[in-house]
Tab-separated table of C-alpha atoms and ligand atoms in Angstrom:
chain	number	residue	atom	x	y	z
D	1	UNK	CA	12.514	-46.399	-15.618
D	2	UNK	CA	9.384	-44.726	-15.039
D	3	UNK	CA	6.871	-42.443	-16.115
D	4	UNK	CA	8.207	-39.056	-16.262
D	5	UNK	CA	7.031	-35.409	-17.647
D	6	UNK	CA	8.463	-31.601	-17.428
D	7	UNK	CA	7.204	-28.465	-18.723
D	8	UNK	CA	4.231	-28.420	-20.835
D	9	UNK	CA	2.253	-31.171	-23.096
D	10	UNK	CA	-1.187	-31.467	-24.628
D	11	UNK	CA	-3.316	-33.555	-22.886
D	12	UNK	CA	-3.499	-35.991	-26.281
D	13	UNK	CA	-0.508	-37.007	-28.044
D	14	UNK	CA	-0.001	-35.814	-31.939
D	15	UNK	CA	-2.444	-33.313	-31.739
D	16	UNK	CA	-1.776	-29.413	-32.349
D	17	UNK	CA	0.360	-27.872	-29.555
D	18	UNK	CA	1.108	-23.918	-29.409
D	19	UNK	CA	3.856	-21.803	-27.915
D	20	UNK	CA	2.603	-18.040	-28.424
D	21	UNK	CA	0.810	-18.814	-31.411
D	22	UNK	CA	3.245	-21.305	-33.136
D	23	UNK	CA	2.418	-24.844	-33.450
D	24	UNK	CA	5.595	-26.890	-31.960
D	25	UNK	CA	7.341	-29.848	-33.279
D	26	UNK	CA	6.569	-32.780	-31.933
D	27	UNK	CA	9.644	-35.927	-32.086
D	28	UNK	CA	8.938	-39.398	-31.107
D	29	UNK	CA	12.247	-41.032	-29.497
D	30	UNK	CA	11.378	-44.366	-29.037
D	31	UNK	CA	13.465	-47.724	-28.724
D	32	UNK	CA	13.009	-51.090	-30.708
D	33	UNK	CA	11.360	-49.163	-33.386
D	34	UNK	CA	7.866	-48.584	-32.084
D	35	UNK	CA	8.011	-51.587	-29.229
D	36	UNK	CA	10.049	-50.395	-26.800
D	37	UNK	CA	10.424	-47.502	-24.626
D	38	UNK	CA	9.819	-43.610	-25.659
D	39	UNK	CA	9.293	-39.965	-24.914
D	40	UNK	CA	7.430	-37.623	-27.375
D	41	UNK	CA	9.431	-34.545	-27.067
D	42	UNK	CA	8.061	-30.839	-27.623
D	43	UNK	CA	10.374	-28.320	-29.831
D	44	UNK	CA	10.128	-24.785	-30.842
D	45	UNK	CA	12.232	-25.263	-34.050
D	46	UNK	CA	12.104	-28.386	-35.703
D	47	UNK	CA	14.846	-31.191	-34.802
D	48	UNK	CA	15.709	-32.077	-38.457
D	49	UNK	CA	16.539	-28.615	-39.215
D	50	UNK	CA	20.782	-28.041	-39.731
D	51	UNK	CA	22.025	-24.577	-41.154
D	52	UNK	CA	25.158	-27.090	-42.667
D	53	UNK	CA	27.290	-30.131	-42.548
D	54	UNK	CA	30.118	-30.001	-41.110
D	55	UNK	CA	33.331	-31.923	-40.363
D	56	UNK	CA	33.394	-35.614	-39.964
D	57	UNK	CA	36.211	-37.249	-37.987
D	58	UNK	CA	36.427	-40.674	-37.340
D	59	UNK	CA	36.997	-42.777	-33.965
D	60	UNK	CA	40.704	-44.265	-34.340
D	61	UNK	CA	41.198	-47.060	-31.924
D	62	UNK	CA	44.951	-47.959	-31.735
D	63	UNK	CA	44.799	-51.848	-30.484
D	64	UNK	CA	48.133	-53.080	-28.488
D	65	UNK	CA	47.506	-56.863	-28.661
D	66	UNK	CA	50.195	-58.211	-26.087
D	67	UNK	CA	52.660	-61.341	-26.735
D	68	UNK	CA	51.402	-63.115	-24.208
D	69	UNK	CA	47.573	-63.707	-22.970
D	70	UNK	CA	47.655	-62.725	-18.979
D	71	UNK	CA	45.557	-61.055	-16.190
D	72	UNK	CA	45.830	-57.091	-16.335
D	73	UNK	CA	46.901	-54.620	-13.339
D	74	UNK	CA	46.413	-50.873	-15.339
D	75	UNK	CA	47.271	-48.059	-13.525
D	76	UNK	CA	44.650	-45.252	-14.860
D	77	UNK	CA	46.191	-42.305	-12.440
D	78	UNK	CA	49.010	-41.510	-15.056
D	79	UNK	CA	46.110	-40.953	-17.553
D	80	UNK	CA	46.983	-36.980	-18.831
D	81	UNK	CA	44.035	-34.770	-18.529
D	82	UNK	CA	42.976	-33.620	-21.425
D	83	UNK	CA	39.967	-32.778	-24.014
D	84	UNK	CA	36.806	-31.965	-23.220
D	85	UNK	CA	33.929	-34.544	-21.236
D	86	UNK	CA	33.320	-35.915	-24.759
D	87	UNK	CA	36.471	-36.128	-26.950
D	88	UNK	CA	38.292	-35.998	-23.691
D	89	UNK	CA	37.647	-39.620	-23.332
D	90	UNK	CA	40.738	-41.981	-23.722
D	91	UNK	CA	39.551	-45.437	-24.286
D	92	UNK	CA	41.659	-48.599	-22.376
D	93	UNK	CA	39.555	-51.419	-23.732
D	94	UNK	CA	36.344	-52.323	-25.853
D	95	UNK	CA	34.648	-55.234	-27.691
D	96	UNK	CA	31.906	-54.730	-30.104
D	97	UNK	CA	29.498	-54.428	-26.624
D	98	UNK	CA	31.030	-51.695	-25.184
D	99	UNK	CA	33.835	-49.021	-24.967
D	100	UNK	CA	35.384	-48.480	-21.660
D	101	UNK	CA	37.338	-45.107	-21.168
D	102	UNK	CA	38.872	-42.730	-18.633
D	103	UNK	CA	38.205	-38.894	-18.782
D	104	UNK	CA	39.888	-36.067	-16.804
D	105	UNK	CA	38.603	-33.243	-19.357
D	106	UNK	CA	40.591	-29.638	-19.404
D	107	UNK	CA	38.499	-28.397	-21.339
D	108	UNK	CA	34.621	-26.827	-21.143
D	109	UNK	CA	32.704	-28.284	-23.383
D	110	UNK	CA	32.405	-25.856	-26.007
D	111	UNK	CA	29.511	-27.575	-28.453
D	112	UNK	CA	26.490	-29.553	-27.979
D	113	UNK	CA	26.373	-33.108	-28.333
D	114	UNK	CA	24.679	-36.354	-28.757
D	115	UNK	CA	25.372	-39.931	-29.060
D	116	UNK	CA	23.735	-41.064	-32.188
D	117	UNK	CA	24.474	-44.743	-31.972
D	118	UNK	CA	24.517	-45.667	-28.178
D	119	UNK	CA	23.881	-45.694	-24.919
D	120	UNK	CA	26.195	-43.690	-22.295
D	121	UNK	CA	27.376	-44.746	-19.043
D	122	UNK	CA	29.534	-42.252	-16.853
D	123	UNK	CA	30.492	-42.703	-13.465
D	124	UNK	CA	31.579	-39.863	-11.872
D	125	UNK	CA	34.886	-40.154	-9.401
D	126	UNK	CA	35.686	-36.578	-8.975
D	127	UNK	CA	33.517	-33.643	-10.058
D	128	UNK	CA	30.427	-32.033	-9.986
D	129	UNK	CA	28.576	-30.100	-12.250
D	130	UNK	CA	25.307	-30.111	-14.170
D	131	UNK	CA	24.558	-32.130	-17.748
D	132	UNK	CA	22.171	-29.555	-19.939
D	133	UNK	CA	19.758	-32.054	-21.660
D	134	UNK	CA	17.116	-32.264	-23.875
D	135	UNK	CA	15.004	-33.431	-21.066
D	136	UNK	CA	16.073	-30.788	-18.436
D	137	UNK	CA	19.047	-29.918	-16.262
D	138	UNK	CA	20.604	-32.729	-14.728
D	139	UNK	CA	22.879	-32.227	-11.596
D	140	UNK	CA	25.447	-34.916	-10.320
D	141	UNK	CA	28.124	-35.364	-8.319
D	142	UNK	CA	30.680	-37.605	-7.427
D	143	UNK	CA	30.210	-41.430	-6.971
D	144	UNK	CA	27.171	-40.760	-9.525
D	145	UNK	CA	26.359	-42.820	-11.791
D	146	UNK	CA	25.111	-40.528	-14.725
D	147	UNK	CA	23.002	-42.843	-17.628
D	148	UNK	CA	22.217	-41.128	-20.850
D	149	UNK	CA	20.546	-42.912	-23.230
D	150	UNK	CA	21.062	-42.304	-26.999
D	151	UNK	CA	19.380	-39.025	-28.794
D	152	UNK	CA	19.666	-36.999	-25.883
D	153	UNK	CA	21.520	-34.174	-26.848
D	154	UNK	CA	23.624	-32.745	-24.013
D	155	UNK	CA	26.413	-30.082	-22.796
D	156	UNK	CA	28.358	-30.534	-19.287
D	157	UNK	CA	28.874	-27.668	-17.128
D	158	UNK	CA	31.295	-28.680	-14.571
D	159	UNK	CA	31.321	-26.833	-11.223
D	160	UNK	CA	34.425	-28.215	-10.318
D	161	UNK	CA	38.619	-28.886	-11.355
D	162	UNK	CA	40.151	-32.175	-11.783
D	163	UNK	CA	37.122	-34.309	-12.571
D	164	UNK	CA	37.245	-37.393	-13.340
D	165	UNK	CA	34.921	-39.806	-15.155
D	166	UNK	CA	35.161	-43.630	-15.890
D	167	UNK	CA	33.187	-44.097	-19.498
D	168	UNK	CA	31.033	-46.565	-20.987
D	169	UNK	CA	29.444	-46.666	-24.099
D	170	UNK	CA	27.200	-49.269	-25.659
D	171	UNK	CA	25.598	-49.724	-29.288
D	172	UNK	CA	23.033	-51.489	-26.941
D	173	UNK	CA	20.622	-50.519	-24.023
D	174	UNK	CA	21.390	-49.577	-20.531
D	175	UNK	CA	18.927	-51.049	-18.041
D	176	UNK	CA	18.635	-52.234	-14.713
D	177	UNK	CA	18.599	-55.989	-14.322
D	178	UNK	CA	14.326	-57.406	-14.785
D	179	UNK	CA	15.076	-59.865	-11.832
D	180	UNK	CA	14.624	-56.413	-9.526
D	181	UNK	CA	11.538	-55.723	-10.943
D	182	UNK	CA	7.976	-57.088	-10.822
D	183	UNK	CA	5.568	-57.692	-13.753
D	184	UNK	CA	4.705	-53.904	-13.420
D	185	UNK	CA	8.028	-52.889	-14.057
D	186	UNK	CA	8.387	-51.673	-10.057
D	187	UNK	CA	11.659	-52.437	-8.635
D	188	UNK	CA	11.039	-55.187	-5.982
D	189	UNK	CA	11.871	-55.280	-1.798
D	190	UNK	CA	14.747	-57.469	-2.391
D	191	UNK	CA	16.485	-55.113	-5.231
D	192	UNK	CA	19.420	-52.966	-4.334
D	193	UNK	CA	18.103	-49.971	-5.012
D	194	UNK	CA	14.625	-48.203	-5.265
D	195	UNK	CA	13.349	-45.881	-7.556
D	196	UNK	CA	13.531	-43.092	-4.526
D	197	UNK	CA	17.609	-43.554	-5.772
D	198	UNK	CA	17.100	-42.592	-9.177
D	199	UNK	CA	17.011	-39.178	-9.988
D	200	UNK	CA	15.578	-37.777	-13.489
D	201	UNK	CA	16.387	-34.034	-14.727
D	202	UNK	CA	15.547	-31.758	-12.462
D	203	UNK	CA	13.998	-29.161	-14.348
D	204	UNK	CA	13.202	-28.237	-17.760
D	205	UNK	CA	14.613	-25.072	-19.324
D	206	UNK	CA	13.220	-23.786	-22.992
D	207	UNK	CA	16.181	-22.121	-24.376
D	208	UNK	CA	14.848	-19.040	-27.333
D	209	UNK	CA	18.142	-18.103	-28.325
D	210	UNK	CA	18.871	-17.706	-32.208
D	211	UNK	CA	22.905	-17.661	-33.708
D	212	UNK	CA	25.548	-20.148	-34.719
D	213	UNK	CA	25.142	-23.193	-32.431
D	214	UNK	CA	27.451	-26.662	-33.174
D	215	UNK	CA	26.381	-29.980	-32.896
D	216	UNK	CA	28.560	-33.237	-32.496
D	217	UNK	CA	26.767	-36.602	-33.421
D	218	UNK	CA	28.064	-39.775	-32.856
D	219	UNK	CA	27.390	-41.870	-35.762
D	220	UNK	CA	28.950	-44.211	-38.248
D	221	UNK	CA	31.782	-44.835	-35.609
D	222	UNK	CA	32.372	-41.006	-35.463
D	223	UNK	CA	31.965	-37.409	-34.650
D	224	UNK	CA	29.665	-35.611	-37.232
D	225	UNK	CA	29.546	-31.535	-36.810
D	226	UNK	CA	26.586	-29.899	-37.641
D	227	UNK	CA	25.816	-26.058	-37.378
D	228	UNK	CA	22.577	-24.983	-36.226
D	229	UNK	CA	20.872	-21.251	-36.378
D	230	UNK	CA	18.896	-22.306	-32.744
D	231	UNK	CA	20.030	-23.336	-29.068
D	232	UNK	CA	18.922	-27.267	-29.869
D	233	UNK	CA	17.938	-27.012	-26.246
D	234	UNK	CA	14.650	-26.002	-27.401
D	235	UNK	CA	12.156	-27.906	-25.664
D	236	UNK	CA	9.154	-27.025	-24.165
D	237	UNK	CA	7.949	-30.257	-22.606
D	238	UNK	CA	8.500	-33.833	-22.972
D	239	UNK	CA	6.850	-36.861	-21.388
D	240	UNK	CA	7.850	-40.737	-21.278
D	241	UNK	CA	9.962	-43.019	-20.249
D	242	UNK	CA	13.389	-42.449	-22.199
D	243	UNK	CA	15.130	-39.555	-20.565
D	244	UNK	CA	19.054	-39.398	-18.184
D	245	UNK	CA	19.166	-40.024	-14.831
D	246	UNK	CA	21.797	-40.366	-12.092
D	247	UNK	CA	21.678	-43.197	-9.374
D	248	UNK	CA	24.666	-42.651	-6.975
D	249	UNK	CA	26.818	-45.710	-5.938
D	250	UNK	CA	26.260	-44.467	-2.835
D	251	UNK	CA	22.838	-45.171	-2.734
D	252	UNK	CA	23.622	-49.221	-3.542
D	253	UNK	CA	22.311	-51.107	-0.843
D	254	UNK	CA	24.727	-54.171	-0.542
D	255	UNK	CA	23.126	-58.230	-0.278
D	256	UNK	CA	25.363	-60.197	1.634
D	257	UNK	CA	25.227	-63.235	3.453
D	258	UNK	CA	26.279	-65.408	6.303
D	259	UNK	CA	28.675	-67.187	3.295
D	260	UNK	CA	29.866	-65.425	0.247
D	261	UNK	CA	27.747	-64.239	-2.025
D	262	UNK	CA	28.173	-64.344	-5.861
D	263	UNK	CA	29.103	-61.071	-7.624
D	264	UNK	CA	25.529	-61.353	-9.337
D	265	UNK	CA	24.254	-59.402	-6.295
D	266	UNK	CA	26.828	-56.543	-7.230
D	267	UNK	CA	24.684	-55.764	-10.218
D	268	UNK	CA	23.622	-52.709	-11.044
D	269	UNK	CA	22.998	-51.734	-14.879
D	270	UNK	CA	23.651	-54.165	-17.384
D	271	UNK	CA	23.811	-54.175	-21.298
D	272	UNK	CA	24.080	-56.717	-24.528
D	273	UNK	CA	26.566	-59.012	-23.205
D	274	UNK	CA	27.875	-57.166	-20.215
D	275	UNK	CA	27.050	-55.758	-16.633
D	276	UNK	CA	28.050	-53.102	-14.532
D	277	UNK	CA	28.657	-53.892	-10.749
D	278	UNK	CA	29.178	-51.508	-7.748
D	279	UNK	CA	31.110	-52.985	-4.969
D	280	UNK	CA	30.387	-51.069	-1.605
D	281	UNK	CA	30.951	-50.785	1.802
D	282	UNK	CA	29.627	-53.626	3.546
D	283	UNK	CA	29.265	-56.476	6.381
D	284	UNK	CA	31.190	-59.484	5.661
D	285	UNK	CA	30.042	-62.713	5.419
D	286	UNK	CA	29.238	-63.587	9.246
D	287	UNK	CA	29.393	-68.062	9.312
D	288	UNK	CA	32.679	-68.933	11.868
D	289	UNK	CA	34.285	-70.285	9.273
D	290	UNK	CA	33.488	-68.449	6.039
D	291	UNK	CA	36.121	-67.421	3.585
D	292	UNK	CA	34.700	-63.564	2.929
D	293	UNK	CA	37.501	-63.630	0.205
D	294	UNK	CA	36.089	-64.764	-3.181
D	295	UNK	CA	36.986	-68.295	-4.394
D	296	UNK	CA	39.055	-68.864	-7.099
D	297	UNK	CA	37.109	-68.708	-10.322
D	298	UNK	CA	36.666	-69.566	-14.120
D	299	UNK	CA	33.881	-67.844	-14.782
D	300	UNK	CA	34.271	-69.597	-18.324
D	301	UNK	CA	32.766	-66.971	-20.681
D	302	UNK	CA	33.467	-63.613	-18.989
D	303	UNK	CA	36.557	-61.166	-18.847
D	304	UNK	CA	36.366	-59.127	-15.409
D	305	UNK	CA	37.029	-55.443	-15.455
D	306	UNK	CA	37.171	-53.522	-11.887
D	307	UNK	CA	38.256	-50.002	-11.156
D	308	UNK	CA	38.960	-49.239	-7.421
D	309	UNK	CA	37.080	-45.961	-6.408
D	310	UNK	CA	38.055	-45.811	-3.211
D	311	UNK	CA	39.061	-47.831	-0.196
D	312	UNK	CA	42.358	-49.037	1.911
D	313	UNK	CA	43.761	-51.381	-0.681
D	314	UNK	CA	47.207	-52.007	1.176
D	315	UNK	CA	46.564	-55.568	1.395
D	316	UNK	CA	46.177	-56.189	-2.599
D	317	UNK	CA	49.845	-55.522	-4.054
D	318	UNK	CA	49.783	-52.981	-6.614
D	319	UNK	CA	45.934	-52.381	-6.392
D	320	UNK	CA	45.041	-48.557	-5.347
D	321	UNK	CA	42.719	-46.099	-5.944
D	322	UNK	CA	42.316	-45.499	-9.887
D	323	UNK	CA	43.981	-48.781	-10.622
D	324	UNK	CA	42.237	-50.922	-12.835
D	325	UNK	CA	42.404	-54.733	-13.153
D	326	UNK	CA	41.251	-57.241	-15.867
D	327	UNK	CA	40.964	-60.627	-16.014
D	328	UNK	CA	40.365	-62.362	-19.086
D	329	UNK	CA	38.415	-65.137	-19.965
D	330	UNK	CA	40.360	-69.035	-20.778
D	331	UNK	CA	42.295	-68.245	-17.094
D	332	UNK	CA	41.138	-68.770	-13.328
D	333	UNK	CA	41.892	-66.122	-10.790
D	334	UNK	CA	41.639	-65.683	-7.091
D	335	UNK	CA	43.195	-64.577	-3.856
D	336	UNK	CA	46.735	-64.191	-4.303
D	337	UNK	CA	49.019	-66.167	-1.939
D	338	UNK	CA	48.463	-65.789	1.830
D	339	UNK	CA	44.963	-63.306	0.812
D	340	UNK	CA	42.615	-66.181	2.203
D	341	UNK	CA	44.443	-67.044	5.121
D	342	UNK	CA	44.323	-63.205	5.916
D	343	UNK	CA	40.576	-63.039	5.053
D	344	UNK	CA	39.818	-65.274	7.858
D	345	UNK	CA	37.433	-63.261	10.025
D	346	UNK	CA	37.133	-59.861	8.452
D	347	UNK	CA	33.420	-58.594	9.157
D	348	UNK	CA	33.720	-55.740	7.668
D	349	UNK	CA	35.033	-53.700	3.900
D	350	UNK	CA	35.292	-50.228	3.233
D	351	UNK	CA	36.104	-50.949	-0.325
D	352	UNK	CA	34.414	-49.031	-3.549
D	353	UNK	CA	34.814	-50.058	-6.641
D	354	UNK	CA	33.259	-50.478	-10.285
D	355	UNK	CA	33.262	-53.528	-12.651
D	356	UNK	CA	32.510	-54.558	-16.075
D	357	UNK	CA	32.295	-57.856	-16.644
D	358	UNK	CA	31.813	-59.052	-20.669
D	359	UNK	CA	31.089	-62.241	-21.926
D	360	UNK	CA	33.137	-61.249	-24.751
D	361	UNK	CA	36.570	-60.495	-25.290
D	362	UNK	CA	38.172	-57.104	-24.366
D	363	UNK	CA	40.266	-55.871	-26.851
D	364	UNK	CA	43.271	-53.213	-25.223
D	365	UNK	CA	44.538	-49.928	-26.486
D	366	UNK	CA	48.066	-48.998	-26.814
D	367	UNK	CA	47.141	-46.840	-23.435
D	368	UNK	CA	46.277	-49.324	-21.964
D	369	UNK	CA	49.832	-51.236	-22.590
D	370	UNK	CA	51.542	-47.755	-21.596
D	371	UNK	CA	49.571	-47.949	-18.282
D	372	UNK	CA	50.327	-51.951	-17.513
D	373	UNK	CA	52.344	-52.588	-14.936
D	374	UNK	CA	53.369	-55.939	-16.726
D	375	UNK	CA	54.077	-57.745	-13.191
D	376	UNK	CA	50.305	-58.345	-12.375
D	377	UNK	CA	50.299	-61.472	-14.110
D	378	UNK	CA	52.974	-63.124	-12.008
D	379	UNK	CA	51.559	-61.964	-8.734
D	380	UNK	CA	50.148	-65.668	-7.945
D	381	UNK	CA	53.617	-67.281	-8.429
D	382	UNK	CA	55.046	-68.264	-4.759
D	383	UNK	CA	58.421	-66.936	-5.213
D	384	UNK	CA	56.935	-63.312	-6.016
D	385	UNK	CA	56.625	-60.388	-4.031
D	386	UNK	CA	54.283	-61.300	-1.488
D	387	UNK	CA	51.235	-59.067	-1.100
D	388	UNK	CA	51.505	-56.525	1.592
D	389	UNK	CA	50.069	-57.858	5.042
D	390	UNK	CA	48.971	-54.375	6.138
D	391	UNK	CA	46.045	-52.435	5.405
D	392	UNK	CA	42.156	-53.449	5.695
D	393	UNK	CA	39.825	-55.982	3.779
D	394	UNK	CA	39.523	-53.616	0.902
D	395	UNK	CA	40.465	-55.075	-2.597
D	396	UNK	CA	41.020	-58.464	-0.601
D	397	UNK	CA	37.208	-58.492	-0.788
D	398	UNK	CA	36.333	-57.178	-3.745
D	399	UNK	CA	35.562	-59.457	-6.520
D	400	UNK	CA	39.078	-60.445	-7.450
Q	501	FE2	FE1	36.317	-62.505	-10.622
């Protein structure tokens, strides 16, 4: 990220700063203790101060380990709505590098919170609203990508009904990959994106207001309620280089090449262990005789999580929009039968889709198994339903 600043700030940091007379409280929220990133963060009322503890509820996963180890095909559209954009969340799969989750919240969000312990990933399907930060008011939209790094203490306000979110969460750091950027930290000609794409708060508002006020922290692998006696949106100004942003997958400018190109050039955030890729619209791989359909693969250390956004995906049986598919590590996968054959001179996808890829194992929730179609795994045997031979490129292409 870059260099950002709203509202006001003293020309020299830790020196006495005044709203109206009173001197404000200056926070430090910096990464890697002292090392890494920060912003120094301007308050009216002091961050540490809580008016009492509240409730504590733990995070219960409930793991659905299945009898047999096989590729996935989860079907996320028979996810209920329900909750709010925070506990709203219903988690499919996670390893100790990240939580993946679907949300289709009913519910405002009624409380403030902030993610004590991690780093926040959402990608916005369906919905629009705005996220009120610490650092400002942050609009999005659909097909954003909204990344909120830990301490920043947030409320959505959704503009919109039926919205949809695919999670991630991290005890780690969400950054863009430094093989896009040059020794400055600019993001380089040849990167998918520019910084043009990346959009900080908008603009900072001080909230004054004094009364009851809760606030949800994730820590300790749960949900700690405290009450406060201010709006914790108190800030007057902030400056630095920790703050949310959106980047819309729109706004991914696809690499491709006269043969196929490895999902590498996909990437678009990654994390410890993992990376998130955006699959877009895009020319096909142009040689006369390229396969644009990825080879079969054993990537040997990574499981492969993709949810389909959008995109004609008659041709990949099963596969449609909100359908999710993982495949695990200690297995190939590929085309299934007659997919390559097909491939044979597409120039052109309208496919949209996210992935996760982890070079550890996913562990599945007992949604998860209520979504599985249990078939997936079987979709490569000859004798099986053959794939459908209509449709487009879409999910043929992607990186199956
Ligand atoms: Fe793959």
């Amino acid at each position: 990220m870059r260099y950002e600043s709203r509202g006001s700030v003293p020309p020299k940091r830790h020196t006495a700063f005044r709203d109206n007379g009173t001197l404000l409280t200056e926070e430090v929220m910096g990464f890697e203790g002292f090392s890494g990133n920060e912003s120094i963060v301007y308050h009216l009322e002091s961050p540490c101060r809580v008016m009492a503890l509240g409730e504590f509820e733990p995070i219960v996963r409930e793991e659905w380990v299945p009898d047999a180890h096989s590729h996935h095909l989860i079907d996320t559209r028979q996810v209920e709505p329900e909750g709010d954009p925070i506990r709203g969340r219903r988690l499919l799969m996670w390893n100790s590098d990240v939580e993946i989750a679907i949300c289709r919240p009913t519910l405002g969000q009624e409380y403030f919170y902030r993610n004590g312990e991690g780093d926040e990933v959402l990608f916005v399907h369906r919905g629009q609203g705005v996220l009120e930060t610490t650092f400002g008011t942050l609009p999005y939209r659909a097909h954003d990508y909204i990344v909120i790094p830990r301490g920043t203490t947030y409320r959505f306000v959704a503009n919109a009904d039926d919205e949809l979110f695919l999670t991630f969460h991290t005890p780690g750091e969400i950054e863009t990959p430094n093989r896009y950027r040059n020794r400055y930290g600019q993001l380089l000609e040849h990167a998918p994106y520019s910084h043009r794409d990346f959009h900080p708060p908008a603009g900072l508002v001080t909230h004054r207001e004094r009364g009851e006020f809760d606030l949800v922290v994730r820590v300790r692998d749960g949900y700690q309620t405290y009450k406060l006696d201010y709006h914790p949106l108190d800030v007057v100004g902030w400056d630095g280089y920790v703050y949310p942003y959106t980047f819309s997958i729109d706004d991914f400018e696809p690499i491709t090449g006269r043969i196929h190109m490895p999902p590498p050039v996909h990437q678009t955030f990654q994390g410890p262990n993992f990376v998130i890729c955006s699959f877009c619209p895009r020319m096909l791989d142009w040689d006369e005789n390229a396969v644009p359909i990825p080879y079969n693969h054993s990537n040997l250390q990574s499981e492969e999580m993709i949810y389909y956004v959008d995109g004609q995906f008659g041709s990949r049986k099963g596969v449609d929009v909100g359908s999710v598919t993982l495949h695990p590590s200690g297995l190939p996968h590929g085309p299934q039968p007659g997919l390559a054959e097909k491939s044979l001179g597409m120039r052109h996808t309208d496919e949209l889709a996210v992935m996760c890829d982890t070079f550890a194992p996913l562990r599945l929730t007992t949604l998860a198994q209520e979504l599985d179609d249990g078939k997936y795994a079987l979709s490569w045997y000859e004798n099986a339903d053959a794939p459908a031979t209509n449709g487009g490129p879409a999910g043929v292409t992607s990186h199956v």
